[in-house]
Amino acid sequence: MTQTDGQAAIRGLDRDLRGQLPGHTLITDPAQRETYACDGLAAYRVRPALVVLVESAEQVAQVVRACARHGVPFVARGSGTGLSGGALPHADGVLIVTSRLRTLHEVRPEDQRAVADPGVINLAVSKAANPLGYYFAPDPSSQQICSIGGNVAENSGGAHCLKYGFTAGHVLSLDVVTPDGEQITLGTEAPDAPGYDLLGAFVGSEGTLGIATRATLRLTRLPQDVHTCLAGFGSTDDAGAATSAIIAAGIVPAAIEIMDALAIEAAEAAVSCGYPEGAGAVLVVELDGPAVEVADELERVEQICRDQGAFEFRAATDAAERAEIWKGRKSAFAAVGRISPDYIVQDGVVPRTSLPEVLREMGRISAERGVRVANVFHAGDGNLHPLVLFDAAQEGATERAEEVSGMILDLCIEHGGSITGEHGVGADKARYMPRMFGPDDLDTMQLVRCAFDPAGLANPGKIYPTPRMCGERPRIVHAADEPVLEQAEVF
Ligand SMILES: Cc1cc2nc3c(=O)[nH]c(=O)nc-3n(C[C@H](O)[C@H](O)[C@H](O)COP(=O)(O)OP(=O)(O)OC[C@H]3O[C@@H](n4cnc5c(N)ncnc54)[C@H](O)[C@@H]3O)c2cc1C
């Protein structure tokens, strides 16, 4: 489609929608549209041709059907906190914003379920469920602002996903508007529905398979007791070894987080968190469950940490002290702004046992390239969040930081990990997908996308480096593969 075709299509769509939706839902003013030009990854900006602030699932379906009629691409947006450019708009497309769909329809302790609109804020589910003894376990650090729809699309995780798992394990069913505007339900409230796990395919699909308009979520019982402790180590190697030793001892903490010396320095500068002086790394461990079990685990965790070289160990005795321990960790990303004018938040994952080696390699790359890297990560999951520091005002600094950032992802792949642990691929990491997957893998994944979205209108340009037309024959690498690929094409 040429730019002129795209603009003509959007004009036709705009006329169409004005006949169907209340005027206040349609944002056409350029300055207002500009406020939606990026998500949490502000390095990429595209002003959408039209923004629709939908107020019901039916309106989502109306907009998507109109997009299908006019051949206009659309992008879903929840709270816009995504860090991989997943909600980056399309210049000739519609941005469908779900932030007005904020009704929490039900909280049902009797079967541990909640039913939420996609724009409901993650933390709002737990706030409503807490008085009944429950909470929503997936807890991205952005949980005060990110939406359930965004969590579903990104299969988001958080500090406590080591024990409780990612969003995928907490979604039972979804109402979805498919890319041709049909309203369907994926999954059921009863376990183990027959047939393909289409709900599983949708969770984590980053808005490329349709738009979720309602979610039935699994609630988790609040633990009887919670203990949080902090251990100071000389190095990330020792902190990593302690992490592995804790898990090997059969203890599954709710969270295990590591911060290295540079991240500690940033957090101290920002919030004076009082972490052990001179630490090369700190480990934050949270244990939850029945009171007797947790008390026993706390003793064992202290012993393990000391055996692995911890020179200081503190356990919080009340909620205020717990918050004090978490303060440094929770402020770490923003705090890095205190020690560097610019930084890239990278997200990669490795098997937990590779952590010490990967961190050492990362240190080598950092020293070799003269680019500082601060590390704050979900150690239990091996989910790294290296913060690559630079000063964009210095010539070539941005390019060097991006190069180091890419090298870190290569390290993750070399060690059997992945280019994203929880922030998704989006627009930003599509270029890295071929480093992890071969052309056949990428073709096969796109066949799934084509099955949902033959016209390719749902969030185009995301996840895949080279989008493939759905009618197109999959790429043939070896003649011997041909029959297999032909079968795949039928699927
Ligand atoms: C400070 C900070 C800390 C963060 N910490 C974490 C963390 O600990 N763990 C983590 O996993 N992430 C984290 N994130 C990333 C981000 O908050 C999550 O990915 C979050 O789930 C995105 O939700 P959102 O509502 O902002 O989605 P958006 O950014 O609006 O959208 C994200 C993606 O979801 C799609 N989408 C949105 N709504 C729908 C819908 N209803 N149906 C289909 N697709 C939809 C969009 O098209 C886009 O591809 C953090 C971000 C920030 C800024």
XYZ file of C-alpha atoms in Angstrom, residues 21 31 67 93 98 120 162 165 191-192 226 234-235 262 311 322 422 449 456 469:
20
model
C -19.320 5.663 17.316
C -1.398 17.235 19.017
C -10.374 -1.678 9.688
C -3.384 2.941 11.140
C -8.554 0.203 26.063
C -8.218 -2.767 34.405
C 9.617 -17.567 40.197
C 4.567 -18.368 37.195
C -9.538 -27.164 33.133
C -8.149 -28.999 30.132
C 5.910 -13.461 54.442
C 31.465 -9.517 47.690
C 30.517 -10.358 44.099
C 26.576 -0.247 40.033
C 29.175 -10.854 54.943
C 10.101 -5.389 54.290
C 9.338 -10.786 29.910
C -0.348 -15.517 12.808
C -2.064 -8.973 8.328
C 2.071 -12.313 3.216
